[in-house]
PDB file of C-alpha atoms in Angstrom:
ATOM      1  CA  UNK F 667       6.687  -5.836  11.296  1.00 79.00           C
ATOM      2  CA  UNK F 668       7.299  -3.961   8.085  1.00 82.00           C
ATOM      3  CA  UNK F 669       6.281  -0.451   7.173  1.00 86.00           C
ATOM      4  CA  UNK F 670       4.646   0.299   3.874  1.00 88.00           C
ATOM      5  CA  UNK F 671       3.174   3.147   1.884  1.00 89.00           C
ATOM      6  CA  UNK F 672       0.244   3.107  -0.500  1.00 91.00           C
ATOM      7  CA  UNK F 673      -2.236   5.338  -2.259  1.00 92.00           C
ATOM      8  CA  UNK F 674      -5.971   5.243  -1.620  1.00 94.00           C
ATOM      9  CA  UNK F 675      -8.869   7.117  -3.143  1.00 94.00           C
ATOM     10  CA  UNK F 676     -12.330   8.039  -1.925  1.00 96.00           C
ATOM     11  CA  UNK F 677     -15.103   5.496  -2.339  1.00 94.00           C
ATOM     12  CA  UNK F 678     -16.811   6.044  -5.663  1.00 96.00           C
ATOM     13  CA  UNK F 679     -13.722   7.211  -7.547  1.00 97.00           C
ATOM     14  CA  UNK F 680     -14.325   6.173 -11.167  1.00 98.00           C
ATOM     15  CA  UNK F 681     -12.580   2.909 -12.058  1.00 95.00           C
ATOM     16  CA  UNK F 682     -10.804   4.504 -15.035  1.00 96.00           C
ATOM     17  CA  UNK F 683      -9.150   7.053 -12.738  1.00 97.00           C
ATOM     18  CA  UNK F 684      -8.074   4.369 -10.236  1.00 95.00           C
ATOM     19  CA  UNK F 685      -6.588   2.309 -13.061  1.00 94.00           C
ATOM     20  CA  UNK F 686      -4.836   5.320 -14.599  1.00 96.00           C
ATOM     21  CA  UNK F 687      -3.283   6.355 -11.280  1.00 95.00           C
ATOM     22  CA  UNK F 688      -2.257   2.758 -10.566  1.00 93.00           C
ATOM     23  CA  UNK F 689      -0.591   2.430 -13.983  1.00 93.00           C
ATOM     24  CA  UNK F 690       1.177   5.774 -13.641  1.00 94.00           C
ATOM     25  CA  UNK F 691       2.510   4.944 -10.176  1.00 93.00           C
ATOM     26  CA  UNK F 692       3.621   1.491 -11.363  1.00 91.00           C
ATOM     27  CA  UNK F 693       5.513   3.080 -14.255  1.00 92.00           C
ATOM     28  CA  UNK F 694       7.195   5.549 -11.907  1.00 93.00           C
ATOM     29  CA  UNK F 695       8.113   2.873  -9.369  1.00 90.00           C
ATOM     30  CA  UNK F 696       9.686   0.755 -12.101  1.00 90.00           C
ATOM     31  CA  UNK F 697      11.828   3.608 -13.431  1.00 93.00           C
ATOM     32  CA  UNK F 698      15.547   2.802 -12.975  1.00 94.00           C
ATOM     33  CA  UNK F 699      16.319   6.039 -11.130  1.00 96.00           C
ATOM     34  CA  UNK F 700      13.419   5.539  -8.736  1.00 94.00           C
ATOM     35  CA  UNK F 701      14.479   1.944  -8.095  1.00 92.00           C
ATOM     36  CA  UNK F 702      18.051   3.118  -7.491  1.00 95.00           C
ATOM     37  CA  UNK F 703      16.880   5.730  -4.983  1.00 95.00           C
ATOM     38  CA  UNK F 704      14.602   3.283  -3.206  1.00 93.00           C
ATOM     39  CA  UNK F 705      17.413   0.743  -2.955  1.00 93.00           C
ATOM     40  CA  UNK F 706      19.750   3.406  -1.518  1.00 96.00           C
ATOM     41  CA  UNK F 707      17.233   3.934   1.296  1.00 94.00           C
ATOM     42  CA  UNK F 708      16.711   0.198   1.835  1.00 93.00           C
ATOM     43  CA  UNK F 709      13.215   0.269   0.339  1.00 92.00           C
ATOM     44  CA  UNK F 710      11.466  -2.087  -2.068  1.00 89.00           C
ATOM     45  CA  UNK F 711       8.884  -0.991  -4.616  1.00 85.00           C
ATOM     46  CA  UNK F 712       5.800  -3.196  -5.000  1.00 79.00           C
ATOM     47  CA  UNK F 713       4.270  -1.799  -8.137  1.00 70.00           C
ATOM     48  CA  UNK F 714       2.770  -5.088  -9.263  1.00 66.00           C
ATOM     49  CA  UNK F 715      -0.258  -4.870  -6.975  1.00 77.00           C
ATOM     50  CA  UNK F 716      -3.630  -4.299  -8.569  1.00 89.00           C
ATOM     51  CA  UNK F 717      -6.088  -2.019  -6.774  1.00 90.00           C
ATOM     52  CA  UNK F 718      -7.971  -5.161  -5.690  1.00 91.00           C
ATOM     53  CA  UNK F 719      -4.818  -6.791  -4.313  1.00 91.00           C
ATOM     54  CA  UNK F 720      -3.990  -3.644  -2.371  1.00 90.00           C
ATOM     55  CA  UNK F 721      -7.536  -3.532  -0.991  1.00 91.00           C
ATOM     56  CA  UNK F 722      -7.184  -7.116   0.236  1.00 93.00           C
ATOM     57  CA  UNK F 723      -3.803  -6.258   1.750  1.00 91.00           C
ATOM     58  CA  UNK F 724      -5.342  -3.290   3.602  1.00 92.00           C
ATOM     59  CA  UNK F 725      -8.159  -5.474   4.893  1.00 95.00           C
ATOM     60  CA  UNK F 726      -5.703  -8.094   6.171  1.00 95.00           C
ATOM     61  CA  UNK F 727      -3.551  -5.428   7.849  1.00 94.00           C
ATOM     62  CA  UNK F 728      -6.570  -3.937   9.629  1.00 95.00           C
ATOM     63  CA  UNK F 729      -7.667  -7.369  10.849  1.00 97.00           C
ATOM     64  CA  UNK F 730      -4.144  -8.328  11.969  1.00 95.00           C
ATOM     65  CA  UNK F 731      -3.449  -5.142  13.893  1.00 94.00           C
ATOM     66  CA  UNK F 732      -6.925  -5.042  15.423  1.00 95.00           C
ATOM     67  CA  UNK F 733      -6.186  -8.477  16.929  1.00 96.00           C
ATOM     68  CA  UNK F 734      -2.791  -7.295  18.200  1.00 95.00           C
ATOM     69  CA  UNK F 735      -4.329  -4.254  19.885  1.00 94.00           C
ATOM     70  CA  UNK F 736      -7.119  -6.323  21.411  1.00 94.00           C
ATOM     71  CA  UNK F 737      -4.726  -8.964  22.748  1.00 95.00           C
ATOM     72  CA  UNK F 738      -2.363  -6.334  24.123  1.00 95.00           C
ATOM     73  CA  UNK F 739      -5.113  -4.607  26.075  1.00 93.00           C
ATOM     74  CA  UNK F 740      -3.899  -1.236  24.774  1.00 90.00           C
ATOM     75  CA  UNK F 741      -6.338   1.613  25.183  1.00 87.00           C
ATOM     76  CA  UNK F 742      -6.467   5.109  23.739  1.00 83.00           C
ATOM     77  CA  UNK F 743      -6.607   7.812  26.357  1.00 82.00           C
TER      78      UNK F 743
END
């Protein structure tokens, strides 16, 4: 299991805003000082994902963990 962080926006956010935020975050995550800090904490930046790729990743994570919860029999009280 690996932990990850990502940014999401409300449904209906204009495409130009999603693309601008994605590009800005990618630029920041590729900055040498940011990469150095991430590495110091044992983290990896994945700034190459497109919004569509991240959406597919989220979908796969939801499906995977839903199966795990179902198979485990875990229940929320």
